[in-house]
mmCIF file of C-alpha atoms in Angstrom:
data_model
loop_
_atom_site.group_PDB
_atom_site.id
_atom_site.type_symbol
_atom_site.label_atom_id
_atom_site.label_comp_id
_atom_site.label_asym_id
_atom_site.label_seq_id
_atom_site.Cartn_x
_atom_site.Cartn_y
_atom_site.Cartn_z
ATOM 1 C CA ALA A 1 -1.908 86.926 -22.225
ATOM 2 C CA PHE A 2 -2.679 85.404 -25.327
ATOM 3 C CA LEU A 3 -0.992 85.405 -28.969
ATOM 4 C CA THR A 4 -2.907 88.925 -30.721
ATOM 5 C CA LEU A 5 -0.197 88.926 -33.589
ATOM 6 C CA LEU A 6 -1.897 85.784 -36.033
ATOM 7 C CA ASP A 7 -5.554 87.366 -35.358
ATOM 8 C CA LEU A 8 -6.741 84.735 -33.738
ATOM 9 C CA PRO A 9 -10.416 85.117 -31.840
ATOM 10 C CA ALA A 10 -9.846 85.395 -27.997
ATOM 11 C CA PRO A 11 -9.829 82.122 -26.262
ATOM 12 C CA ASP A 12 -13.077 81.943 -24.238
ATOM 13 C CA ILE A 13 -11.647 81.349 -20.155
ATOM 14 C CA GLN A 14 -14.184 79.695 -18.072
ATOM 15 C CA SER A 15 -13.134 79.896 -14.032
ATOM 16 C CA GLU A 16 -14.131 76.979 -12.502
ATOM 17 C CA GLY A 17 -13.643 77.041 -8.451
ATOM 18 C CA SER A 18 -10.179 78.275 -7.323
ATOM 19 C CA SER A 19 -8.789 77.901 -10.863
ATOM 20 C CA THR A 20 -8.785 80.703 -13.096
ATOM 21 C CA GLY A 21 -9.048 78.381 -16.648
ATOM 22 C CA ARG A 22 -6.488 80.332 -17.988
ATOM 23 C CA ARG A 23 -4.047 76.925 -18.367
ATOM 24 C CA SER A 24 -6.989 74.941 -19.915
ATOM 25 C CA ALA A 25 -7.774 77.465 -22.216
ATOM 26 C CA LEU A 26 -4.096 77.775 -23.410
ATOM 27 C CA ALA A 27 -4.328 74.364 -23.791
ATOM 28 C CA ASP A 28 -7.430 74.038 -25.993
ATOM 29 C CA TRP A 29 -6.428 77.050 -28.086
ATOM 30 C CA ILE A 30 -2.986 75.509 -28.942
ATOM 31 C CA VAL A 31 -4.972 71.931 -29.923
ATOM 32 C CA ASP A 32 -7.595 73.830 -31.785
ATOM 33 C CA ALA A 33 -8.024 72.798 -35.459
ATOM 34 C CA ASP A 34 -8.599 76.565 -36.488
ATOM 35 C CA ASN A 35 -5.112 77.238 -34.833
ATOM 36 C CA PRO A 36 -2.241 76.291 -37.835
ATOM 37 C CA LEU A 37 0.531 77.869 -35.523
ATOM 38 C CA SER A 38 1.382 75.042 -33.074
ATOM 39 C CA THR A 39 0.912 72.078 -35.904
ATOM 40 C CA ARG A 40 3.107 73.980 -38.646
ATOM 41 C CA VAL A 41 5.763 74.241 -35.652
ATOM 42 C CA ILE A 42 5.516 70.393 -34.776
ATOM 43 C CA VAL A 43 6.234 69.781 -38.503
ATOM 44 C CA ASN A 44 8.767 72.220 -39.183
ATOM 45 C CA ARG A 45 10.749 70.903 -36.228
ATOM 46 C CA ILE A 46 10.738 67.493 -37.462
ATOM 47 C CA TRP A 47 11.365 68.159 -40.617
ATOM 48 C CA GLN A 48 14.025 70.203 -39.044
ATOM 49 C CA ARG A 49 15.487 66.629 -36.890
ATOM 50 C CA HIS A 50 16.157 65.061 -40.600
ATOM 51 C CA PHE A 51 16.977 68.528 -42.849
ATOM 52 C CA HIS A 52 19.082 70.534 -39.995
ATOM 53 C CA GLN A 53 16.891 73.001 -41.675
ATOM 54 C CA GLY A 54 13.072 73.812 -41.304
ATOM 55 C CA LEU A 55 10.810 74.394 -44.414
ATOM 56 C CA VAL A 56 10.581 77.848 -41.851
ATOM 57 C CA PRO A 57 14.521 78.319 -41.502
ATOM 58 C CA THR A 58 13.841 80.497 -38.441
ATOM 59 C CA PRO A 59 12.137 77.463 -36.081
ATOM 60 C CA ASN A 60 12.234 79.833 -32.782
ATOM 61 C CA ASP A 61 10.441 82.935 -34.784
ATOM 62 C CA PHE A 62 7.355 81.481 -36.809
ATOM 63 C CA GLY A 63 5.470 84.916 -36.568
ATOM 64 C CA ARG A 64 5.748 88.229 -39.023
ATOM 65 C CA LEU A 65 9.247 88.949 -38.002
ATOM 66 C CA GLY A 66 10.632 85.085 -38.879
ATOM 67 C CA GLU A 67 11.534 83.870 -42.682
ATOM 68 C CA GLU A 68 9.097 82.939 -44.849
ATOM 69 C CA PRO A 69 8.816 79.019 -45.346
ATOM 70 C CA SER A 70 11.052 77.820 -48.631
ATOM 71 C CA HIS A 71 7.943 75.280 -49.487
ATOM 72 C CA PRO A 72 4.747 76.601 -47.890
ATOM 73 C CA GLU A 73 2.662 73.910 -49.723
ATOM 74 C CA LEU A 74 4.673 71.203 -48.622
ATOM 75 C CA LEU A 75 4.577 72.464 -44.993
ATOM 76 C CA ASP A 76 0.669 73.200 -45.605
ATOM 77 C CA TRP A 77 0.626 69.316 -47.212
ATOM 78 C CA LEU A 78 2.931 67.560 -43.854
ATOM 79 C CA THR A 79 0.443 69.495 -41.450
ATOM 80 C CA THR A 80 -2.945 68.149 -43.048
ATOM 81 C CA ARG A 81 -0.866 64.585 -42.799
ATOM 82 C CA PHE A 82 -0.140 65.127 -39.188
ATOM 83 C CA LEU A 83 -3.556 66.404 -38.347
ATOM 84 C CA GLU A 84 -5.275 63.747 -40.078
ATOM 85 C CA GLY A 85 -2.988 61.166 -38.174
ATOM 86 C CA ASP A 86 -4.705 62.572 -35.033
ATOM 87 C CA TRP A 87 -1.139 64.091 -34.581
ATOM 88 C CA LYS A 88 1.017 61.068 -34.412
ATOM 89 C CA MET A 89 4.735 62.113 -34.569
ATOM 90 C CA LYS A 90 5.899 58.354 -35.680
ATOM 91 C CA PRO A 91 4.691 58.210 -39.534
ATOM 92 C CA LEU A 92 5.777 61.931 -40.074
ATOM 93 C CA PRO A 93 9.546 60.508 -40.223
ATOM 94 C CA ARG A 94 8.569 57.545 -42.341
ATOM 95 C CA LEU A 95 6.941 60.421 -45.192
ATOM 96 C CA ILE A 96 9.888 62.435 -44.808
ATOM 97 C CA LEU A 97 12.902 59.408 -45.249
ATOM 98 C CA ASN A 98 10.706 58.171 -48.449
ATOM 99 C CA SER A 99 10.471 61.452 -50.010
ATOM 100 C CA ALA A 100 12.862 61.994 -53.058
ATOM 101 C CA ALA A 101 14.008 65.117 -51.283
ATOM 102 C CA TYR A 102 15.546 63.278 -48.629
ATOM 103 C CA ARG A 103 16.925 60.300 -50.597
ATOM 104 C CA GLN A 104 18.764 62.485 -52.728
ATOM 105 C CA THR A 105 22.554 62.779 -52.512
ATOM 106 C CA ALA A 106 24.634 65.189 -50.892
ATOM 107 C CA GLN A 107 27.408 64.764 -52.784
ATOM 108 C CA ARG A 108 26.429 66.409 -56.187
ATOM 109 C CA GLU A 109 28.148 69.795 -57.363
ATOM 110 C CA PRO A 110 25.508 72.838 -57.555
ATOM 111 C CA THR A 111 25.101 74.014 -61.475
ATOM 112 C CA SER A 112 26.217 77.171 -62.252
ATOM 113 C CA ASP A 113 22.074 77.862 -61.737
ATOM 114 C CA GLU A 114 21.585 76.207 -58.883
ATOM 115 C CA SER A 115 24.807 78.558 -57.473
ATOM 116 C CA ILE A 116 23.422 82.097 -58.620
ATOM 117 C CA THR A 117 19.803 81.401 -57.897
ATOM 118 C CA ASP A 118 19.530 78.703 -54.317
ATOM 119 C CA PRO A 119 23.154 79.145 -53.147
ATOM 120 C CA GLN A 120 21.624 78.117 -49.655
ATOM 121 C CA ASN A 121 20.048 75.586 -51.406
ATOM 122 C CA ARG A 122 16.513 76.390 -49.689
ATOM 123 C CA LEU A 123 14.769 74.828 -52.565
ATOM 124 C CA LEU A 124 16.162 71.549 -51.707
ATOM 125 C CA TRP A 125 18.564 70.129 -55.201
ATOM 126 C CA ARG A 126 20.360 68.258 -53.321
ATOM 127 C CA TYR A 127 20.555 66.602 -49.230
ATOM 128 C CA PRO A 128 22.288 69.094 -47.514
ATOM 129 C CA PRO A 129 25.327 67.451 -45.868
ATOM 130 C CA HIS A 130 25.905 67.711 -42.090
ATOM 131 C CA ARG A 131 28.015 65.984 -39.777
ATOM 132 C CA LEU A 132 27.024 63.208 -38.002
ATOM 133 C CA ASP A 133 26.343 62.743 -34.212
ATOM 134 C CA ALA A 134 28.894 61.004 -32.040
ATOM 135 C CA GLU A 135 26.168 57.861 -31.325
ATOM 136 C CA GLN A 136 25.425 57.874 -35.590
ATOM 137 C CA LEU A 137 29.385 57.653 -36.085
ATOM 138 C CA ARG A 138 29.714 55.134 -33.428
ATOM 139 C CA ASP A 139 27.036 52.847 -34.828
ATOM 140 C CA ALA A 140 28.507 53.578 -38.524
ATOM 141 C CA MET A 141 31.781 52.295 -37.180
ATOM 142 C CA LEU A 142 30.417 49.448 -35.509
ATOM 143 C CA ALA A 143 27.967 48.275 -38.556
ATOM 144 C CA VAL A 144 31.143 48.529 -40.859
ATOM 145 C CA SER A 145 33.431 46.349 -38.361
ATOM 146 C CA GLY A 146 30.542 43.940 -38.001
ATOM 147 C CA GLU A 147 30.632 44.427 -34.541
ATOM 148 C CA LEU A 148 26.647 45.900 -34.165
ATOM 149 C CA ALA A 149 24.259 43.374 -32.625
ATOM 150 C CA HIS A 150 21.703 42.569 -35.374
ATOM 151 C CA ARG A 151 18.587 42.681 -32.663
ATOM 152 C CA GLU A 152 17.689 45.921 -31.653
ATOM 153 C CA GLY A 153 17.593 46.573 -27.740
ATOM 154 C CA GLY A 154 19.558 43.294 -27.125
ATOM 155 C CA PRO A 155 23.086 41.692 -27.632
ATOM 156 C CA SER A 156 24.011 38.989 -29.936
ATOM 157 C CA VAL A 157 23.045 35.291 -29.439
ATOM 158 C CA ASP A 158 26.855 34.714 -28.757
ATOM 159 C CA GLY A 159 26.857 38.140 -27.032
ATOM 160 C CA SER A 160 30.162 39.234 -29.104
ATOM 161 C CA ALA A 161 28.589 42.154 -31.132
ATOM 162 C CA LYS A 162 27.790 45.427 -29.298
ATOM 163 C CA ASN A 163 24.247 47.680 -28.858
ATOM 164 C CA ARG A 164 23.715 50.566 -30.909
ATOM 165 C CA SER A 165 24.774 53.798 -29.501
ATOM 166 C CA VAL A 166 21.064 54.476 -28.199
ATOM 167 C CA TYR A 167 20.812 51.383 -25.816
ATOM 168 C CA VAL A 168 24.517 51.800 -24.381
ATOM 169 C CA LYS A 169 24.198 52.195 -20.594
ATOM 170 C CA LYS A 170 25.695 55.649 -19.670
ATOM 171 C CA ARG A 171 26.984 56.613 -15.964
ATOM 172 C CA ARG A 172 26.948 59.665 -14.589
ATOM 173 C CA ASN A 173 30.841 61.431 -14.144
ATOM 174 C CA THR A 174 31.867 58.217 -16.470
ATOM 175 C CA LYS A 175 32.526 59.393 -19.811
ATOM 176 C CA ASP A 176 32.891 57.101 -23.042
ATOM 177 C CA PRO A 177 36.074 57.546 -24.449
ATOM 178 C CA MET A 178 35.011 56.635 -28.211
ATOM 179 C CA ILE A 179 31.799 58.459 -28.309
ATOM 180 C CA GLY A 180 33.961 61.641 -26.116
ATOM 181 C CA GLY A 181 36.369 61.601 -29.128
ATOM 182 C CA PHE A 182 33.657 62.958 -31.217
ATOM 183 C CA ASP A 183 32.238 66.094 -29.271
ATOM 184 C CA ALA A 184 29.623 63.599 -27.357
ATOM 185 C CA PRO A 185 27.564 65.951 -24.412
#
C-alpha cells in the first residue's frame, strides 16, 4: 500500500505481463514533482550530515508525529535548488558549506537571551560542536604534522607522505591501531 498520510493522490498502477506494476508505480511516485516528501527527506539528510542535526530533527519520522522543521523556508529553498539541479547531490553540500550558518564558530558562548529562547541551538546562532570521526582525526593529525599527501588519492612524489584516511587500504580482520584508538568501526 502507498502512504495515505500526506493526502496525495493514489498512484496509477499499470500491470504488464507477469509484473503487477506496483514497484514501478512506487518508484514513479517517489520521484514525482508533486511528492514533496522524498526530496525534503534527502535534503534534510544532507543537512544533517554537515550539522549533525537535520532541519527536521526527527529524520526518521517526517510525518505528522515528527517534529516541525526549525527553518521550513530554508528546507523548501534547499529542496528547490536540489530539484533544479536534477537531483544531483554534489552541489548541495557545496551550497551548505559556503553558507554563513556553516561558517560560524562553535566556540561562541550563548548570550542569556539565547540560553533562554534557544538552548538547543535549533535556530543556529552558532555552529553545533561535535566530535570528529576517527578518519577525520587521523587526517587532521597528519595535516598538522606535514605528513598528509598533497595530491588526493596518491602518495607524494618522494613517497614519504601518507594518504587521506579515505584512501587507506583496509584489510578484513586487521584493525588499524591508530584509528581503532578513536572508536573507528
